[in-house]
Tab-separated table of C-alpha atoms and ligand atoms in Angstrom:
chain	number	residue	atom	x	y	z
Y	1297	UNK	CA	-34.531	22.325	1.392
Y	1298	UNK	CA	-37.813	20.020	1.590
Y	1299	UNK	CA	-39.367	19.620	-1.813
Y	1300	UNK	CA	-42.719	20.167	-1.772
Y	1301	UNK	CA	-43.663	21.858	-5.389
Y	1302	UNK	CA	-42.679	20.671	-8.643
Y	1303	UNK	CA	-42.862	22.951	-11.693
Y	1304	UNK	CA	-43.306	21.051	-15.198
Y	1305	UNK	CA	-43.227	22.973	-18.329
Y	1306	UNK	CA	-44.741	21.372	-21.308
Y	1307	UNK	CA	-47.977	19.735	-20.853
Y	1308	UNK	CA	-47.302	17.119	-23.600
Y	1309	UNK	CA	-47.312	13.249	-23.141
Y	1310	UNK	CA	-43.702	13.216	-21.176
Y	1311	UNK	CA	-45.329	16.654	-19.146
Y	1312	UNK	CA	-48.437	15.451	-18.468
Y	1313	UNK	CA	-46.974	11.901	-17.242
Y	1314	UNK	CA	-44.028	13.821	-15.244
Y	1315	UNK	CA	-46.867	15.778	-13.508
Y	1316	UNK	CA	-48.962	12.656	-13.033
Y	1317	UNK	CA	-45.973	11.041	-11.076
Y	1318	UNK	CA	-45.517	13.845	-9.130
Y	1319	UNK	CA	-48.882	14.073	-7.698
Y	1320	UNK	CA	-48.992	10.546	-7.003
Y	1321	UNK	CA	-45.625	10.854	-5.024
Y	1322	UNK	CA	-47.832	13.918	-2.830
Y	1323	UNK	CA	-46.199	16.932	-4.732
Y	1324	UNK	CA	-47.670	19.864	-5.697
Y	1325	UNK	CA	-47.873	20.425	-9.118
Y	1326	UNK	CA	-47.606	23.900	-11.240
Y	1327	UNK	CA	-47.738	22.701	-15.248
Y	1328	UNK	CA	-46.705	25.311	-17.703
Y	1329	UNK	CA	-47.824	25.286	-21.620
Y	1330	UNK	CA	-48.449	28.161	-24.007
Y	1331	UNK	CA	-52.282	27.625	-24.251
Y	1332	UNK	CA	-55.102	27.169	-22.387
Y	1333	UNK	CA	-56.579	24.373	-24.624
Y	1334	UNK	CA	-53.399	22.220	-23.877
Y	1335	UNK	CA	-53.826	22.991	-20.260
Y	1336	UNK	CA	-57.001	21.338	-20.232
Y	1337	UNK	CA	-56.416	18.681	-21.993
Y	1338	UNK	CA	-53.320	17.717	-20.287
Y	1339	UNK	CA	-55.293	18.230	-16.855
Y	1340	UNK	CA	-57.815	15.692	-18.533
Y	1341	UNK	CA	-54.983	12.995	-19.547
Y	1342	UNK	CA	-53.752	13.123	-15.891
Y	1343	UNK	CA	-57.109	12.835	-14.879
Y	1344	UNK	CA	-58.298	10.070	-16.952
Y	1345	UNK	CA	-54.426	8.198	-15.500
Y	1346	UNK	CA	-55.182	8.237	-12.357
Y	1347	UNK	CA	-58.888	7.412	-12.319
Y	1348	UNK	CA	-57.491	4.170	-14.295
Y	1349	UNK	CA	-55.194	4.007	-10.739
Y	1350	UNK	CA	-58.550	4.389	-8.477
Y	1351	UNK	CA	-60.446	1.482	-11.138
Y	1352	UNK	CA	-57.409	-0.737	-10.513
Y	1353	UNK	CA	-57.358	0.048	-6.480
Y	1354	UNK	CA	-54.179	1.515	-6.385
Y	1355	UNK	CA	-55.258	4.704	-5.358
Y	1356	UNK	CA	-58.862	5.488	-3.356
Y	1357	UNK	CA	-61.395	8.141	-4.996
Y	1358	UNK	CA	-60.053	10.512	-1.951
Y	1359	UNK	CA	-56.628	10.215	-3.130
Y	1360	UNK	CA	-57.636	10.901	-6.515
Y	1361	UNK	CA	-59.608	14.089	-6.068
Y	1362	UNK	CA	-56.758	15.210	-3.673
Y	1363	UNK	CA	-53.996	14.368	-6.195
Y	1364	UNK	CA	-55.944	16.814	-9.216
Y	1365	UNK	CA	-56.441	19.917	-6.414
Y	1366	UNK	CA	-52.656	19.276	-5.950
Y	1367	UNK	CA	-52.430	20.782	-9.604
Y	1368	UNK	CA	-52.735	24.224	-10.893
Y	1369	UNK	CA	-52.051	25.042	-14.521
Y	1370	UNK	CA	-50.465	28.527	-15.914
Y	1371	UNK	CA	-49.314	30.024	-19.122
Y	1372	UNK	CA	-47.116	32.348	-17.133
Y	1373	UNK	CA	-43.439	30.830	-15.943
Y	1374	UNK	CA	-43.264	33.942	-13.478
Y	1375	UNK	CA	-45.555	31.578	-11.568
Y	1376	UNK	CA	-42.559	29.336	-10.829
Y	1377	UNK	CA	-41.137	31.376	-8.342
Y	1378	UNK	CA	-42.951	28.864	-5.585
Y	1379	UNK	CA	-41.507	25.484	-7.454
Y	1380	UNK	CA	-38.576	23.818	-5.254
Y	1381	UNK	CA	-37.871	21.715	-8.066
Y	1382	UNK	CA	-38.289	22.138	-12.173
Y	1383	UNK	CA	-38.563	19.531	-14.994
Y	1384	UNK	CA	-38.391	21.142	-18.436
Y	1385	UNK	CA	-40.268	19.131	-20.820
Y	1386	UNK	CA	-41.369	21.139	-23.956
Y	1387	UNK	CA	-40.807	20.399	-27.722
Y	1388	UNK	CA	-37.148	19.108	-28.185
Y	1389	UNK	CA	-35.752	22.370	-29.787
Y	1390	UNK	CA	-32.660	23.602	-28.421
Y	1391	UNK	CA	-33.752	27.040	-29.423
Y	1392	UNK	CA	-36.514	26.864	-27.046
Y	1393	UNK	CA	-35.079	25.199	-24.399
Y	1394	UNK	CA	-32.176	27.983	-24.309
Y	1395	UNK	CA	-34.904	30.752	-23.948
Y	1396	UNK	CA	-37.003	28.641	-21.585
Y	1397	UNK	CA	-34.229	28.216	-19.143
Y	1398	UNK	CA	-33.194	32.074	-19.184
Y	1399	UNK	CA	-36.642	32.550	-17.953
Y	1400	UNK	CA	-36.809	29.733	-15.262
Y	1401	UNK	CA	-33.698	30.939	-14.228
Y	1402	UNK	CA	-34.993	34.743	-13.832
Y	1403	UNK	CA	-38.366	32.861	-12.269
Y	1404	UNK	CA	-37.187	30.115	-10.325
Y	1405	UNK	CA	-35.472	30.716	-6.711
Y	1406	UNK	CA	-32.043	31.289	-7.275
Y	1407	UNK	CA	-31.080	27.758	-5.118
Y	1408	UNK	CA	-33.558	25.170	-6.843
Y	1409	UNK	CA	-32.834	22.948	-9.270
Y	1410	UNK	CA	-33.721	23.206	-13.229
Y	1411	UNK	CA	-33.988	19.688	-14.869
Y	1412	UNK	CA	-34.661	18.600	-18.579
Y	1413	UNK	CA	-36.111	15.930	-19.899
Y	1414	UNK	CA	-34.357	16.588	-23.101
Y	1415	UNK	CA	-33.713	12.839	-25.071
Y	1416	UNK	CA	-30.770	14.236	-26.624
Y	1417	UNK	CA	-29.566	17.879	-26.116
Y	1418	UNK	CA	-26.483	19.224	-24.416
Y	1419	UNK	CA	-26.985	19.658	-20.751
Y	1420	UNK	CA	-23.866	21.323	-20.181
Y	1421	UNK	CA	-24.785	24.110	-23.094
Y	1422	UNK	CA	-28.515	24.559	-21.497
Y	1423	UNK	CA	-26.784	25.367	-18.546
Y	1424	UNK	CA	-24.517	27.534	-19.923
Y	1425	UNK	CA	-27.533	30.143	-20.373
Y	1426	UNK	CA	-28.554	30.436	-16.492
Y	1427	UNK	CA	-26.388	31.756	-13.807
Y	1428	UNK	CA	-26.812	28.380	-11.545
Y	1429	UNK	CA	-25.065	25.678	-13.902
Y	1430	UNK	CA	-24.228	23.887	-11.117
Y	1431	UNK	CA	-27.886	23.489	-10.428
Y	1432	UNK	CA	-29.303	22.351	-14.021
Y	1433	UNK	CA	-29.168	18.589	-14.821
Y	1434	UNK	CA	-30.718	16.113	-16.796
Y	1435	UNK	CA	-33.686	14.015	-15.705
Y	1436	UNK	CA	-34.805	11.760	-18.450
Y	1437	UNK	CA	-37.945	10.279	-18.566
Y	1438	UNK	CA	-39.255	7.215	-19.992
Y	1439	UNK	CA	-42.138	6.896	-22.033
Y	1440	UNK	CA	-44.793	6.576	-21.233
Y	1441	UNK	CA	-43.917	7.897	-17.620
Y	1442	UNK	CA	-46.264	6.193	-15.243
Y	1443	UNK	CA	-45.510	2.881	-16.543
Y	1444	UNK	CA	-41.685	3.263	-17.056
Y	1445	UNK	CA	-39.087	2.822	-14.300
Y	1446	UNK	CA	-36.179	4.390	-15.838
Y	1447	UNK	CA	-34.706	8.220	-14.851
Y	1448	UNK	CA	-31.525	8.583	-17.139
Y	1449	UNK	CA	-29.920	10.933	-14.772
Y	1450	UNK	CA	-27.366	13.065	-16.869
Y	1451	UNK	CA	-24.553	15.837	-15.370
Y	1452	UNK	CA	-23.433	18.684	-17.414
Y	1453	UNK	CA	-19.643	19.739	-17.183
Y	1454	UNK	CA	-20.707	22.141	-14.033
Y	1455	UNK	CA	-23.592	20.236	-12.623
Y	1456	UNK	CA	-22.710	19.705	-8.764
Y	1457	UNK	CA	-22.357	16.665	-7.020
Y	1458	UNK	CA	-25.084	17.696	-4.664
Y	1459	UNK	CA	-27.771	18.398	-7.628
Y	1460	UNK	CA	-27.372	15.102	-8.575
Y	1461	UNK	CA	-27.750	13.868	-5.169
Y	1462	UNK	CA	-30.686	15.584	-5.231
Y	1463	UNK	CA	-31.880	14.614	-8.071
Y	1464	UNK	CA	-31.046	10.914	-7.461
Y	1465	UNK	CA	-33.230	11.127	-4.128
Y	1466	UNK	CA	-36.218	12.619	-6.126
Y	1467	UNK	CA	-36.191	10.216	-8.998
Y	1468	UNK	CA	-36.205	7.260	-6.015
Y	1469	UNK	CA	-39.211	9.393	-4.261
Y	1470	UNK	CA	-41.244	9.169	-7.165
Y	1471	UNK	CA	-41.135	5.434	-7.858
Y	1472	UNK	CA	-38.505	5.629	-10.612
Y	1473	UNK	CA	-35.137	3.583	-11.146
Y	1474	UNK	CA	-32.821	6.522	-11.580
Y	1475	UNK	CA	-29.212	5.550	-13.508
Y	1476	UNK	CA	-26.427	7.807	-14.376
Y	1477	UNK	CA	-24.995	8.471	-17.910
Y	1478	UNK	CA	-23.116	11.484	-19.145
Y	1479	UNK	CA	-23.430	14.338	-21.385
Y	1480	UNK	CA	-22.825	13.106	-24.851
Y	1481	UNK	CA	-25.688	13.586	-27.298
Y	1482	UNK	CA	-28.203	11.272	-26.895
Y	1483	UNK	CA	-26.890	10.156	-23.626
Y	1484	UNK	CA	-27.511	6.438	-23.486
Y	1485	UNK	CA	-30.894	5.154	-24.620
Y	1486	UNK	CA	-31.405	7.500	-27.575
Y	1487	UNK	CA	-27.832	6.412	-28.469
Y	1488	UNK	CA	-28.439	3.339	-29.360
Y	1489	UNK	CA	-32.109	3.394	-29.717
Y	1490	UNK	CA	-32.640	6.235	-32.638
Y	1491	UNK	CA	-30.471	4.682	-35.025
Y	1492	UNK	CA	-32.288	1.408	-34.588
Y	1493	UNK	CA	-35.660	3.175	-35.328
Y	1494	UNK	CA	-34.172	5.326	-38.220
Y	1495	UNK	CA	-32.909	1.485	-39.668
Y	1496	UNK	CA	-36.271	0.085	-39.109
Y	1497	UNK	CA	-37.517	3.413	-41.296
Y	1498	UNK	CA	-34.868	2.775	-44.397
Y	1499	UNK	CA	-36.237	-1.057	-44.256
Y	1500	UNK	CA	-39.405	0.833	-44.814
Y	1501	UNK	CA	-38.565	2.806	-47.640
Y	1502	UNK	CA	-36.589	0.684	-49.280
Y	1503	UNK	CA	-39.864	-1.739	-49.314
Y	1504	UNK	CA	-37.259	-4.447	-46.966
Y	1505	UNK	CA	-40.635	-5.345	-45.241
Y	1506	UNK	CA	-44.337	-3.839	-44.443
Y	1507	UNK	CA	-44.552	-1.716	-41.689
Y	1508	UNK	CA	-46.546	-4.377	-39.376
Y	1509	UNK	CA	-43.795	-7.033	-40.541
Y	1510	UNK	CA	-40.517	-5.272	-39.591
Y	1511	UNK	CA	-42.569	-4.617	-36.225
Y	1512	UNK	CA	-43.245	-8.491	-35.917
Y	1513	UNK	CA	-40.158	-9.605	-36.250
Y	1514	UNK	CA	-38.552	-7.406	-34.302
Y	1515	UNK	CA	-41.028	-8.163	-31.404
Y	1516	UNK	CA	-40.555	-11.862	-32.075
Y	1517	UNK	CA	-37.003	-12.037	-33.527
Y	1518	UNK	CA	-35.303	-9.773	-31.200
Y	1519	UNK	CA	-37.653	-10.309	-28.454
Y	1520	UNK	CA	-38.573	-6.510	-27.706
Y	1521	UNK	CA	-42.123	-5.673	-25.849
Y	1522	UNK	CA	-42.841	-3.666	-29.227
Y	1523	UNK	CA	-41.512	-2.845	-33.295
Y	1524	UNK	CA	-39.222	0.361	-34.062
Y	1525	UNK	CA	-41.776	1.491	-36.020
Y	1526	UNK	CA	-44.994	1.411	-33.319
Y	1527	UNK	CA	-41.942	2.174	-30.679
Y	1528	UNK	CA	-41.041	5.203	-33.185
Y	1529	UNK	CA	-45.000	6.376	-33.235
Y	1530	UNK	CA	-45.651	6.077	-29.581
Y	1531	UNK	CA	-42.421	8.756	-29.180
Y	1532	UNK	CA	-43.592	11.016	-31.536
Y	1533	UNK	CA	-41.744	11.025	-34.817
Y	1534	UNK	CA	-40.881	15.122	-34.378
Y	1535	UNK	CA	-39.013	13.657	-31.579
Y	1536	UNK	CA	-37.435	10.787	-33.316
Y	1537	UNK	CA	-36.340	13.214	-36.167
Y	1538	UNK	CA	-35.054	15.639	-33.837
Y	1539	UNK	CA	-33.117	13.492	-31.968
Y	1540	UNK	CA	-31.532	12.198	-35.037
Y	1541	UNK	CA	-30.583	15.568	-35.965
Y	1542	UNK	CA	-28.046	16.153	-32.710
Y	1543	UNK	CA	-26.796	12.747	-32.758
Y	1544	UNK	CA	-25.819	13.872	-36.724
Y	1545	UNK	CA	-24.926	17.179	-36.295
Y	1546	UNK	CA	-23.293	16.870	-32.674
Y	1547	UNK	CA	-21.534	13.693	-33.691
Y	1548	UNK	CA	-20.545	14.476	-37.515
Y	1549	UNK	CA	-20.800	10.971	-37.938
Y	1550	UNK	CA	-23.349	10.343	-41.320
Y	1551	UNK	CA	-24.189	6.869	-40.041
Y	1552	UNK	CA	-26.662	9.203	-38.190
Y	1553	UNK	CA	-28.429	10.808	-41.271
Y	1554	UNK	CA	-32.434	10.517	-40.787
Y	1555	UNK	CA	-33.888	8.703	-43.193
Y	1556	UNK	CA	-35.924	10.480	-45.736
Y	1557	UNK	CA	-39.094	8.709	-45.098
Y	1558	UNK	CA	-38.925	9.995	-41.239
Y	1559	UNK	CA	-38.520	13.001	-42.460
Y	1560	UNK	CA	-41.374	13.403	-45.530
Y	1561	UNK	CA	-43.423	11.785	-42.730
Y	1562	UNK	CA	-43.080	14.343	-40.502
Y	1563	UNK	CA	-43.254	17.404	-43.071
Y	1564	UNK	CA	-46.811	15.959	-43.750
Y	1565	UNK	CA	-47.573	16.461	-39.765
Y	1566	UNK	CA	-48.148	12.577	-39.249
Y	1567	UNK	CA	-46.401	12.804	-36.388
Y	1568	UNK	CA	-47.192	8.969	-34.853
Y	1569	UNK	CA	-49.864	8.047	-32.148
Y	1570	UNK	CA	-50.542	12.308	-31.138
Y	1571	UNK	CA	-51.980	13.373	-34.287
Y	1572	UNK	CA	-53.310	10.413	-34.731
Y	1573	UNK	CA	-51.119	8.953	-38.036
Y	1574	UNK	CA	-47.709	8.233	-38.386
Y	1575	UNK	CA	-46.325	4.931	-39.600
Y	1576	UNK	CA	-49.707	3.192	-38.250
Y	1577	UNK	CA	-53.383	5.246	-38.289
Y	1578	UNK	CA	-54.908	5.612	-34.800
Y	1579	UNK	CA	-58.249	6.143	-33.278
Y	1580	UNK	CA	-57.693	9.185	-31.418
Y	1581	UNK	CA	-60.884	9.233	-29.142
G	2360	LIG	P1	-45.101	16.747	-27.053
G	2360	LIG	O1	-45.084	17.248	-28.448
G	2360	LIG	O2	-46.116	15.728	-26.666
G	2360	LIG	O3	-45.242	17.961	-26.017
G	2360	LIG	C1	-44.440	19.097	-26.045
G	2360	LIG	C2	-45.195	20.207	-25.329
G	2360	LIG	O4	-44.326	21.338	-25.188
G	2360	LIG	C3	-46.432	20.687	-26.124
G	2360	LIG	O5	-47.597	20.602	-25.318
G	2360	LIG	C4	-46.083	22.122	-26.471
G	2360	LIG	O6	-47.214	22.987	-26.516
G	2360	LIG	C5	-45.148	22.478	-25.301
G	2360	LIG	N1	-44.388	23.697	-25.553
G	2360	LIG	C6	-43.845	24.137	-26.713
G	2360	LIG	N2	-43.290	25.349	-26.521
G	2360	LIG	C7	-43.475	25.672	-25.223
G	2360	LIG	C8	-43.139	26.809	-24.425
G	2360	LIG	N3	-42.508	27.869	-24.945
G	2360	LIG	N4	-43.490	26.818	-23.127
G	2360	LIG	C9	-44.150	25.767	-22.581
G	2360	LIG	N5	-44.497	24.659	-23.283
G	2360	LIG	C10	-44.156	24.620	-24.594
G	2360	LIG	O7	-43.626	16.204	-26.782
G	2360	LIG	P2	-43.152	15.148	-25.653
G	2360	LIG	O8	-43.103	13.803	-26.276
G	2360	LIG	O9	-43.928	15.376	-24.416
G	2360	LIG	O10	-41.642	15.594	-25.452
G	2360	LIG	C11	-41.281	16.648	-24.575
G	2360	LIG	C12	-39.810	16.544	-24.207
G	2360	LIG	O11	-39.571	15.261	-23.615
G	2360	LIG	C13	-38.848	16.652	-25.389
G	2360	LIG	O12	-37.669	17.283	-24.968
G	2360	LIG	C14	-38.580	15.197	-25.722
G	2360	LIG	O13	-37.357	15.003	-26.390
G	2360	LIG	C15	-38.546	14.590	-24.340
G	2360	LIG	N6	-38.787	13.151	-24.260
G	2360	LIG	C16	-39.730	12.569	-25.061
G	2360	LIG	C17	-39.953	11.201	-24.963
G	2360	LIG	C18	-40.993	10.544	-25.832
G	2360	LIG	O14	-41.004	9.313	-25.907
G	2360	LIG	N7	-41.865	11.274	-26.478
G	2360	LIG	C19	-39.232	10.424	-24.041
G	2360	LIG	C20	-38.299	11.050	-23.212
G	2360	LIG	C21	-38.080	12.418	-23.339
């Protein structure tokens, strides 16, 4: 079957980006969050990305206002039954994802695909809940999503060969670089890149270096485009913490343990570059 809507839930940086993509790529676009508020200001982000598109040429002011009346915005996922494809991309809780995909999977057309954009949960266990395993699958993101190639395209135990065909073929579609990796917890990138972030933290704490001077020699030293810390910020240190909770837990390994700054840090709701303070203070307007 042709896919011609995509449903998004979670209107947060990875949503709002996933949603972006998809309207550039022609979709239709139905974007699912629990408020109104968020809603709007997701529709504004996605807005504001691809009028930066229109200033650079990429895309003509047509395009543009064709692109936003290509997206409609619900709080309801019974408004799903007309997506032919679904990313998942709310809070990384596997409590919510688990009730979020009973849902989709009461909403969605029994045939379509359900994918997450989960950095680090079980796809074969979010599966488990729906009666179309076979058709759930992880589609990992990059962030931030129009500027990063990168799909980590992850199979559960029962996802089918032809979902990830699918899936493959839709990643390609919308610009992306998709590459496989399997279910383990963290799949690849968050593998390797979480503890590296939750070091960078302990230098922290343990007063090893300032914040800006971990950052510059990492950039410099190691040659990355940006420090574990600002990387850390930029992903939303929820999400870090999170993260580092499965790869613990999951992997009973305590080489995993967040560090105790991460989490202070995020008690205190300074949750990097979205509320405006994390390791660094930003100007949020
Ligand atoms: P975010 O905090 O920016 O956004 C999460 C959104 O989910 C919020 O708008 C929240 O209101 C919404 N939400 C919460 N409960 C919901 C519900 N019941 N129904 C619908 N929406 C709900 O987080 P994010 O950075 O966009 O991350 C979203 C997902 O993407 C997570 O699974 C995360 O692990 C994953 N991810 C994040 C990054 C990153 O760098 N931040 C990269 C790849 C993948």
């Amino acid at each position: 079957m042709e896919i011609r809507t995509i449903g998004v839930v979670g209107g947060g940086q990875m949503g709002s980006g996933i949603a972006q993509v998809s309207l550039m790529s022609g979709f239709n676009v139905v974007l699912n969050d629990v408020s109104d508020e968020i809603l709007g200001k997701s529709r504004a982000v996605i807005g504001k990305g691809l009028d930066i598109l229109v200033r650079k040429e990429k895309i003509t002011a047509g395009d543009r206002t064709r692109m936003a009346e290509n997206l409609r915005t619900t709080r309801n996922l019974s408004d799903f039954s007309s997506c032919d494809f679904v990313v998942e991309a709310a809070t990384e809780r596997e409590d919510l994802k688990l009730s979020l995909f009973r849902e989709l999977d009461a909403s969605v057309p029994a045939g379509n695909i359900l994918a997450t954009n989960t950095s680090s949960l079980s796809i074969t266990r979010i599966a488990s809940v729906t009666a179309r395993p076979d058709k759930v699958i992880g589609m990992h993101f990059m962030n931030p999503v129009p500027m990063m190639k990168l799909i980590e395209v992850v199979r559960g135990v029962r996802t089918s060969t032809e979902t990830f065909d699918r899936t493959m073929e839709l990643a390609r579609t919308l610009g992306k670089e998709p590459v496989p990796a399997n279910d383990f917890p963290g799949f690849v990138a968050n593998r390797i890149l979480l503890p590296m972030i939750n070091e960078a933290v302990y230098a922290l704490m343990e007063g090893v270096g300032k914040a800006e001077d971990i950052d510059a020699i990492m950039r410099m030293g190691a040659n990355h485009p940006m420090g574990p810390l600002a990387l850390a910020d930029l992903i939303g240190l929820d999400t870090c913490l999170e993260i580092l909770k499965v790869l613990q837990e999951e992997l009973g390994d305590p080489k995993y343990r967040p560090c105790p700054l991460l989490r202070k840090t995020v008690e205190a709701g300074h949750l990097g570059k979205k509320t405006g303070r994390g390791f660094y203070v930003y100007d949020r307007a």
